[in-house]
Amino acid sequence: MEEIRDTNSQDQTAPARRVRISDLATALGLTKSTVSRALNDYADIAPDTRERVRTMAAQMGYAPMPYAQAVRTGRVRALGLVLELDAPDRYGPFLADFLGGITQEASLEGWTLTIASSTSRADMEATLARLLQEHKVDGFILPRTRIHDPRALFLRAKGVPFVLYGRVGYGQPDPGLSWYDVDGRGAMRDGVARLVALGHKRIAFVGPCEAYNFAMLRRDGYRDGLALAQIAHDPALEIMGVSDRAEGAAAARALLDLPDPPTAIVYATDATALGAYDVARERGLTIGRDLSLIAYDGIPEGRMIEPPLTTFAVDSRHAGERLAALLIAQLRGAPVADLTELVSAQLQPGGSDGPPVFTKRET
């Protein structure tokens, strides 16, 4: 148990007595057990009681020692995040904002973030186990979810709290999982609808590795958009497994070389869509006129390129904040099934999409 010096002591030459939980209990007329559980956010303590205890603790200058608190509660008040160094794009430009959101929310609640890395999916389980064995974390935030995610299976089997950034199982509901996700499927559907409204009928899709849950949801959103517009799905216009700008460029070349090429391409990520700009320069095409593009993520590079990329933007900082809040709520005893959130990506119009050339000529 940590105790701090009572700065109101009259004798400044002698060591001041530290404020103890028993002092708080006496001042509040509560038991030491109730005060301790209130300070550690146990769900069986009423919110107004927790607030009374926190207020008195602040007034009296009490703060728990992290080590002693960990011994008493079994918690170290630390959230865990293991980054995969072999991820195709190393998490891209969203990482700084994402981490900033997690740490800010954790700090506001008196928690910290412990970050580790793994060199492969095979190494991931060992890293998770090590952090648990060394008592460095209380629960985990798991980004980049896969349809079949071994991290979730491993932690679930051990009864370790965790929250997913994304979903698993193709997005099917699972009452045993806590998650935060952005509706990529809805965004891709809306992107196709936007292009159809502009007059496009040959619309292609370029997506990431099919093992990732978000990749398949965004692909299905593209197909939903075609179906709603009563446009037949053409497998030749769909390319998966694309992870970076160079591969995005290769996909654009392949699509534009088709006998009946698309007039528009929906990219599942901004980073891959930038490759289409490179191909347009190679071929003397004008983005937004000769070839329309819509993508997803909202990375800064998309706003700086000419013309700016039309994209569905994700607030990575907010995502980090909400993931931290959901995990802390779970660690405090909130039901896992109640800790799910699905939010919408926000359309950021740019100059990369417009009517196809033949429509402009007709008008």
Short mmCIF file of C-alpha atoms in Angstrom, two decimals:
data_model
loop_
_atom_site.label_atom_id
_atom_site.label_comp_id
_atom_site.label_asym_id
_atom_site.label_seq_id
_atom_site.Cartn_x
_atom_site.Cartn_y
_atom_site.Cartn_z
CA MET A 1 0.00 0.00 0.00
CA GLU A 2 1.39 3.38 -0.90
CA GLU A 3 1.02 6.25 1.52
CA ILE A 4 2.22 9.82 1.10
CA ARG A 5 3.33 12.41 3.60
CA ASP A 6 0.69 14.48 5.39
CA THR A 7 1.73 17.98 4.33
CA ASN A 8 -0.45 19.50 7.06
CA SER A 9 1.82 18.21 9.81
CA GLN A 10 2.78 20.88 12.36
CA ASP A 11 6.27 19.46 12.93
CA GLN A 12 8.25 20.01 9.74
CA THR A 13 11.46 18.61 11.27
CA ALA A 14 10.10 15.15 12.04
CA PRO A 15 8.97 12.70 9.35
CA ALA A 16 5.30 13.41 8.61
CA ARG A 17 2.89 10.53 9.11
CA ARG A 18 1.60 9.06 5.90
CA VAL A 19 -2.10 9.05 5.10
CA ARG A 20 -3.43 5.51 5.31
CA ILE A 21 -6.56 3.76 4.05
CA SER A 22 -7.64 3.53 7.69
CA ASP A 23 -7.52 7.35 7.88
CA LEU A 24 -9.81 7.60 4.87
CA ALA A 25 -12.14 4.99 6.32
CA THR A 26 -12.40 6.89 9.62
CA ALA A 27 -13.01 10.21 7.89
CA LEU A 28 -15.72 8.72 5.68
CA GLY A 29 -17.34 6.40 8.21
CA LEU A 30 -16.70 3.39 5.97
CA THR A 31 -14.86 0.13 6.41
CA LYS A 32 -11.29 -0.18 5.15
CA SER A 33 -12.45 -2.88 2.75
CA THR A 34 -15.05 -0.59 1.21
CA VAL A 35 -12.52 2.23 0.83
CA SER A 36 -9.96 -0.11 -0.73
CA ARG A 37 -12.45 -1.54 -3.19
CA ALA A 38 -13.71 1.93 -4.09
CA LEU A 39 -10.17 3.14 -4.79
CA ASN A 40 -9.61 0.13 -7.03
CA ASP A 41 -12.84 0.61 -8.98
CA TYR A 42 -14.58 -2.62 -8.02
CA ALA A 43 -17.97 -2.90 -9.72
CA ASP A 44 -19.75 -3.88 -6.46
CA ILE A 45 -19.12 -0.40 -5.02
CA ALA A 46 -21.76 2.20 -5.89
CA PRO A 47 -20.58 5.03 -8.16
CA ASP A 48 -21.48 7.72 -5.58
CA THR A 49 -19.46 5.88 -2.94
CA ARG A 50 -16.47 5.62 -5.26
CA GLU A 51 -16.74 9.35 -5.93
CA ARG A 52 -16.91 10.16 -2.19
CA VAL A 53 -13.82 8.07 -1.54
CA ARG A 54 -11.86 9.62 -4.40
CA THR A 55 -12.79 13.13 -3.28
CA MET A 56 -11.70 12.47 0.30
CA ALA A 57 -8.50 10.81 -0.88
CA ALA A 58 -7.64 13.90 -2.91
CA GLN A 59 -8.44 16.21 0.02
CA MET A 60 -6.32 14.22 2.47
CA GLY A 61 -3.46 13.67 0.03
CA TYR A 62 -3.67 9.89 -0.26
CA ALA A 63 -2.32 7.97 -3.25
CA PRO A 64 -1.69 4.20 -3.44
CA MET A 65 1.74 2.79 -4.18
CA PRO A 66 1.60 0.94 -7.51
CA TYR A 67 3.57 -2.04 -6.23
CA ALA A 68 1.53 -2.45 -3.06
CA GLN A 69 -1.69 -1.98 -4.99
CA ALA A 70 -0.65 -4.71 -7.43
CA VAL A 71 0.04 -7.10 -4.56
CA ARG A 72 -3.31 -6.33 -2.97
CA THR A 73 -5.51 -6.46 -6.07
CA GLY A 74 -3.48 -8.60 -8.44
CA ARG A 75 -3.51 -5.70 -10.90
CA VAL A 76 -0.74 -3.49 -12.18
CA ARG A 77 -3.15 -1.00 -13.79
CA ALA A 78 -1.49 -1.46 -17.17
CA LEU A 79 -3.05 -2.11 -20.57
CA GLY A 80 -1.08 -4.26 -23.01
CA LEU A 81 -0.53 -3.79 -26.74
CA VAL A 82 1.63 -6.12 -28.83
CA LEU A 83 2.56 -4.82 -32.27
CA GLU A 84 3.30 -7.22 -35.09
CA LEU A 85 6.52 -6.15 -36.80
CA ASP A 86 5.71 -8.34 -39.80
CA ALA A 87 2.43 -6.51 -40.52
CA PRO A 88 2.30 -5.58 -44.23
CA ASP A 89 2.37 -1.81 -43.64
CA ARG A 90 3.71 -1.72 -40.06
CA TYR A 91 0.35 -0.22 -39.01
CA GLY A 92 0.78 2.74 -41.35
CA PRO A 93 0.55 6.40 -40.43
CA PHE A 94 -2.33 5.95 -37.99
CA LEU A 95 -0.12 4.49 -35.26
CA ALA A 96 0.98 7.72 -33.54
CA ASP A 97 -2.59 9.00 -33.18
CA PHE A 98 -3.81 5.56 -32.14
CA LEU A 99 -1.22 5.27 -29.37
CA GLY A 100 -1.88 8.84 -28.33
CA GLY A 101 -5.56 8.07 -27.86
CA ILE A 102 -4.86 4.96 -25.78
CA THR A 103 -2.33 6.63 -23.50
CA GLN A 104 -4.47 9.72 -22.99
CA GLU A 105 -7.54 7.77 -21.95
CA ALA A 106 -5.50 5.38 -19.81
CA SER A 107 -3.77 8.27 -18.05
CA LEU A 108 -7.07 9.98 -17.28
CA GLU A 109 -8.20 6.78 -15.54
CA GLY A 110 -4.91 6.26 -13.71
CA TRP A 111 -3.67 3.44 -15.96
CA THR A 112 -0.60 3.05 -18.15
CA LEU A 113 0.14 1.36 -21.48
CA THR A 114 2.73 -1.38 -21.90
CA ILE A 115 3.87 -1.91 -25.50
CA ALA A 116 5.71 -4.96 -26.79
CA SER A 117 6.34 -6.39 -30.24
CA SER A 118 6.37 -9.74 -31.95
CA THR A 119 8.23 -10.71 -35.08
CA SER A 120 5.57 -13.07 -36.35
CA ARG A 121 2.17 -14.49 -35.54
CA ALA A 122 3.96 -17.53 -34.15
CA ASP A 123 5.84 -15.28 -31.74
CA MET A 124 2.69 -13.44 -30.71
CA GLU A 125 1.36 -16.05 -28.28
CA ALA A 126 4.72 -16.29 -26.52
CA THR A 127 4.86 -12.51 -26.14
CA LEU A 128 1.35 -12.37 -24.70
CA ALA A 129 2.16 -15.16 -22.27
CA ARG A 130 5.41 -13.49 -21.17
CA LEU A 131 3.70 -10.19 -20.38
CA LEU A 132 1.13 -12.04 -18.30
CA GLN A 133 3.68 -14.20 -16.48
CA GLU A 134 5.79 -11.16 -15.64
CA HIS A 135 2.70 -9.32 -14.32
CA LYS A 136 3.25 -6.38 -16.67
CA VAL A 137 -0.33 -6.05 -17.93
CA ASP A 138 -3.91 -6.68 -16.79
CA GLY A 139 -5.48 -7.01 -20.22
CA PHE A 140 -4.82 -6.45 -23.92
CA ILE A 141 -5.91 -4.33 -26.85
CA LEU A 142 -5.73 -6.45 -30.02
CA PRO A 143 -5.54 -4.50 -33.30
CA ARG A 144 -5.69 -5.90 -36.84
CA THR A 145 -8.09 -8.73 -36.15
CA ARG A 146 -8.23 -11.75 -38.40
CA ILE A 147 -11.25 -13.85 -39.27
CA HIS A 148 -9.71 -16.65 -37.21
CA ASP A 149 -7.60 -14.83 -34.63
CA PRO A 150 -5.32 -17.02 -32.48
CA ARG A 151 -4.68 -14.16 -30.03
CA ALA A 152 -8.36 -13.97 -29.10
CA LEU A 153 -8.58 -17.75 -28.74
CA PHE A 154 -5.45 -17.85 -26.56
CA LEU A 155 -6.52 -15.05 -24.20
CA ARG A 156 -10.11 -16.24 -24.02
CA ALA A 157 -8.98 -19.71 -23.01
CA LYS A 158 -6.90 -18.22 -20.20
CA GLY A 159 -9.64 -15.90 -19.02
CA VAL A 160 -7.56 -12.79 -19.72
CA PRO A 161 -9.54 -9.59 -20.47
CA PHE A 162 -9.04 -8.12 -23.94
CA VAL A 163 -10.75 -5.86 -26.43
CA LEU A 164 -10.52 -6.13 -30.21
CA TYR A 165 -9.92 -3.28 -32.61
CA GLY A 166 -12.14 -4.82 -35.25
CA ARG A 167 -14.08 -8.04 -35.14
CA VAL A 168 -13.46 -11.72 -35.85
CA GLY A 169 -15.50 -14.48 -37.47
CA TYR A 170 -16.41 -12.36 -40.46
CA GLY A 171 -18.05 -9.81 -38.18
CA GLN A 172 -20.64 -12.22 -36.81
CA PRO A 173 -21.92 -11.31 -33.31
CA ASP A 174 -20.12 -13.04 -30.43
CA PRO A 175 -21.44 -12.26 -26.93
CA GLY A 176 -18.14 -13.40 -25.42
CA LEU A 177 -16.07 -10.67 -27.08
CA SER A 178 -15.55 -6.98 -26.50
CA TRP A 179 -14.67 -4.86 -29.55
CA TYR A 180 -14.57 -1.44 -31.16
CA ASP A 181 -14.87 -1.22 -34.94
CA VAL A 182 -15.41 1.26 -37.75
CA ASP A 183 -18.00 0.28 -40.35
CA GLY A 184 -15.74 -0.33 -43.34
CA ARG A 185 -18.41 -2.40 -45.04
CA GLY A 186 -20.85 0.48 -44.95
CA ALA A 187 -18.19 2.90 -46.17
CA MET A 188 -17.35 0.78 -49.21
CA ARG A 189 -21.03 0.36 -50.03
CA ASP A 190 -21.49 4.13 -49.83
CA GLY A 191 -18.37 4.68 -51.94
CA VAL A 192 -19.79 2.54 -54.74
CA ALA A 193 -23.13 4.36 -54.47
CA ARG A 194 -21.31 7.70 -54.81
CA LEU A 195 -19.56 6.52 -57.97
CA VAL A 196 -22.76 5.10 -59.44
CA ALA A 197 -24.48 8.44 -58.84
CA LEU A 198 -21.66 10.08 -60.83
CA GLY A 199 -22.38 7.76 -63.77
CA HIS A 200 -19.85 4.95 -63.30
CA LYS A 201 -20.79 1.39 -64.17
CA ARG A 202 -17.37 -0.28 -64.43
CA ILE A 203 -16.18 -0.03 -60.82
CA ALA A 204 -13.25 -2.09 -59.52
CA PHE A 205 -12.16 -2.97 -56.00
CA VAL A 206 -8.64 -3.40 -54.57
CA GLY A 207 -8.37 -4.91 -51.09
CA PRO A 208 -5.83 -6.28 -48.58
CA CYS A 209 -4.98 -9.82 -47.47
CA GLU A 210 -8.12 -11.92 -47.15
CA ALA A 211 -7.09 -13.27 -43.75
CA TYR A 212 -7.95 -9.93 -42.12
CA ASN A 213 -11.54 -9.50 -41.05
CA PHE A 214 -11.70 -5.86 -42.19
CA ALA A 215 -10.52 -6.82 -45.68
CA MET A 216 -13.44 -9.13 -46.22
CA LEU A 217 -15.99 -6.74 -44.75
CA ARG A 218 -14.81 -3.93 -47.03
CA ARG A 219 -14.88 -6.28 -50.03
CA ASP A 220 -18.43 -7.28 -49.14
CA GLY A 221 -19.35 -3.61 -48.86
CA TYR A 222 -18.15 -3.13 -52.43
CA ARG A 223 -20.27 -6.06 -53.56
CA ASP A 224 -23.26 -4.72 -51.59
CA GLY A 225 -22.93 -1.43 -53.45
CA LEU A 226 -22.91 -3.16 -56.82
CA ALA A 227 -25.95 -5.23 -55.90
CA LEU A 228 -27.90 -2.20 -54.72
CA ALA A 229 -27.13 -0.49 -58.04
CA GLN A 230 -28.08 -3.68 -59.94
CA ILE A 231 -24.61 -3.89 -61.46
CA ALA A 232 -23.36 -7.43 -62.06
CA HIS A 233 -20.28 -8.41 -60.12
CA ASP A 234 -17.29 -8.99 -62.40
CA PRO A 235 -14.52 -11.04 -60.72
CA ALA A 236 -11.98 -9.50 -63.12
CA LEU A 237 -12.56 -6.15 -61.43
CA GLU A 238 -11.71 -7.42 -57.94
CA ILE A 239 -8.10 -7.75 -56.73
CA MET A 240 -7.17 -8.81 -53.18
CA GLY A 241 -3.90 -9.22 -51.28
CA VAL A 242 -2.69 -5.66 -51.91
CA SER A 243 -0.87 -4.06 -48.97
CA ASP A 244 1.26 -1.08 -50.05
CA ARG A 245 1.61 1.69 -52.63
CA ALA A 246 3.69 -0.36 -55.06
CA GLU A 247 1.17 -3.21 -54.99
CA GLY A 248 -1.64 -0.67 -55.38
CA ALA A 249 0.06 0.59 -58.52
CA ALA A 250 0.44 -2.95 -59.87
CA ALA A 251 -3.26 -3.56 -59.27
CA ALA A 252 -4.17 -0.35 -61.14
CA ARG A 253 -2.03 -1.37 -64.12
CA ALA A 254 -3.67 -4.80 -64.24
CA LEU A 255 -7.15 -3.30 -64.12
CA LEU A 256 -6.47 -0.62 -66.73
CA ASP A 257 -4.99 -3.24 -69.07
CA LEU A 258 -8.26 -5.18 -69.16
CA PRO A 259 -10.13 -5.23 -72.50
CA ASP A 260 -12.97 -3.38 -70.78
CA PRO A 261 -11.18 -1.43 -68.01
CA PRO A 262 -12.91 0.23 -65.06
CA THR A 263 -13.63 3.95 -65.02
CA ALA A 264 -13.38 3.98 -61.21
CA ILE A 265 -11.55 2.02 -58.51
CA VAL A 266 -12.50 1.68 -54.86
CA TYR A 267 -9.40 1.00 -52.75
CA ALA A 268 -9.79 -0.51 -49.28
CA THR A 269 -6.89 1.64 -47.98
CA ASP A 270 -5.54 5.07 -48.82
CA ALA A 271 -1.94 3.84 -48.88
CA THR A 272 -2.64 1.46 -51.75
CA ALA A 273 -4.77 4.01 -53.61
CA LEU A 274 -1.76 6.33 -53.86
CA GLY A 275 -0.25 3.79 -56.25
CA ALA A 276 -2.99 4.59 -58.78
CA TYR A 277 -1.72 8.18 -58.91
CA ASP A 278 1.68 6.85 -59.98
CA VAL A 279 0.10 4.82 -62.77
CA ALA A 280 -1.98 7.79 -63.90
CA ARG A 281 1.18 9.87 -64.30
CA GLU A 282 2.83 7.06 -66.25
CA ARG A 283 -0.07 6.87 -68.67
CA GLY A 284 -0.98 10.51 -68.96
CA LEU A 285 -4.32 10.07 -67.22
CA THR A 286 -6.00 12.65 -65.04
CA ILE A 287 -7.26 11.38 -61.69
CA GLY A 288 -10.85 12.47 -61.18
CA ARG A 289 -11.53 12.68 -64.91
CA ASP A 290 -10.00 9.72 -66.76
CA LEU A 291 -9.98 7.55 -63.64
CA SER A 292 -11.93 8.07 -60.43
CA LEU A 293 -10.71 6.86 -57.04
CA ILE A 294 -12.31 6.46 -53.63
CA ALA A 295 -10.43 4.95 -50.68
CA TYR A 296 -10.56 4.48 -46.92
CA ASP A 297 -8.51 5.61 -43.89
CA GLY A 298 -8.03 9.37 -44.17
CA ILE A 299 -4.23 9.46 -43.98
CA PRO A 300 -2.55 12.89 -44.31
CA GLU A 301 -0.79 11.93 -47.56
CA GLY A 302 -4.18 11.63 -49.23
CA ARG A 303 -4.95 15.28 -48.55
CA MET A 304 -1.58 16.50 -49.79
CA ILE A 305 -1.59 14.76 -53.17
CA GLU A 306 -3.11 16.44 -56.25
CA PRO A 307 -6.00 16.10 -56.61
CA PRO A 308 -6.79 15.28 -52.95
CA LEU A 309 -8.04 11.75 -52.43
CA THR A 310 -11.72 11.21 -51.74
CA THR A 311 -11.73 8.92 -48.74
CA PHE A 312 -13.68 7.63 -45.76
CA ALA A 313 -11.67 8.88 -42.78
CA VAL A 314 -11.15 7.06 -39.50
CA ASP A 315 -10.41 8.96 -36.27
CA SER A 316 -7.53 6.84 -34.98
CA ARG A 317 -7.07 8.88 -31.80
CA HIS A 318 -10.72 8.42 -30.88
CA ALA A 319 -10.43 4.70 -31.64
CA GLY A 320 -7.51 4.45 -29.22
CA GLU A 321 -9.44 6.33 -26.54
CA ARG A 322 -12.50 4.11 -26.86
CA LEU A 323 -10.50 0.88 -26.88
CA ALA A 324 -8.75 1.91 -23.67
CA ALA A 325 -12.06 2.90 -22.09
CA LEU A 326 -13.71 -0.40 -23.06
CA LEU A 327 -10.85 -2.48 -21.71
CA ILE A 328 -10.72 -0.56 -18.43
CA ALA A 329 -14.49 -0.97 -18.07
CA GLN A 330 -14.09 -4.71 -18.62
CA LEU A 331 -11.31 -4.88 -16.03
CA ARG A 332 -13.61 -3.11 -13.58
CA GLY A 333 -16.25 -5.79 -14.02
CA ALA A 334 -18.55 -4.54 -16.78
CA PRO A 335 -20.19 -7.38 -18.78
CA VAL A 336 -18.16 -8.18 -21.89
CA ALA A 337 -21.26 -8.44 -24.07
CA ASP A 338 -22.11 -4.80 -23.31
CA LEU A 339 -18.71 -3.52 -24.46
CA THR A 340 -19.08 -3.29 -28.22
CA GLU A 341 -19.12 -0.21 -30.44
CA LEU A 342 -19.55 0.22 -34.20
CA VAL A 343 -19.02 3.72 -35.58
CA SER A 344 -19.12 5.17 -39.08
CA ALA A 345 -16.18 6.43 -41.11
CA GLN A 346 -16.59 10.02 -42.27
CA LEU A 347 -16.54 10.86 -45.98
CA GLN A 348 -13.84 13.41 -46.90
CA PRO A 349 -14.56 14.52 -50.46
CA GLY A 350 -11.54 15.31 -52.62
CA GLY A 351 -10.93 15.78 -56.30
CA SER A 352 -10.16 12.16 -57.10
CA ASP A 353 -13.68 11.16 -58.11
CA GLY A 354 -15.92 12.62 -60.78
CA PRO A 355 -18.14 11.63 -63.71
CA PRO A 356 -16.57 9.27 -66.23
CA VAL A 357 -15.32 10.88 -69.45
CA PHE A 358 -18.09 9.41 -71.62
CA THR A 359 -20.74 10.95 -69.32
CA LYS A 360 -19.14 14.36 -69.58
CA ARG A 361 -19.10 14.10 -73.37
CA GLU A 362 -22.76 13.13 -73.45
CA THR A 363 -23.67 16.15 -71.33
#
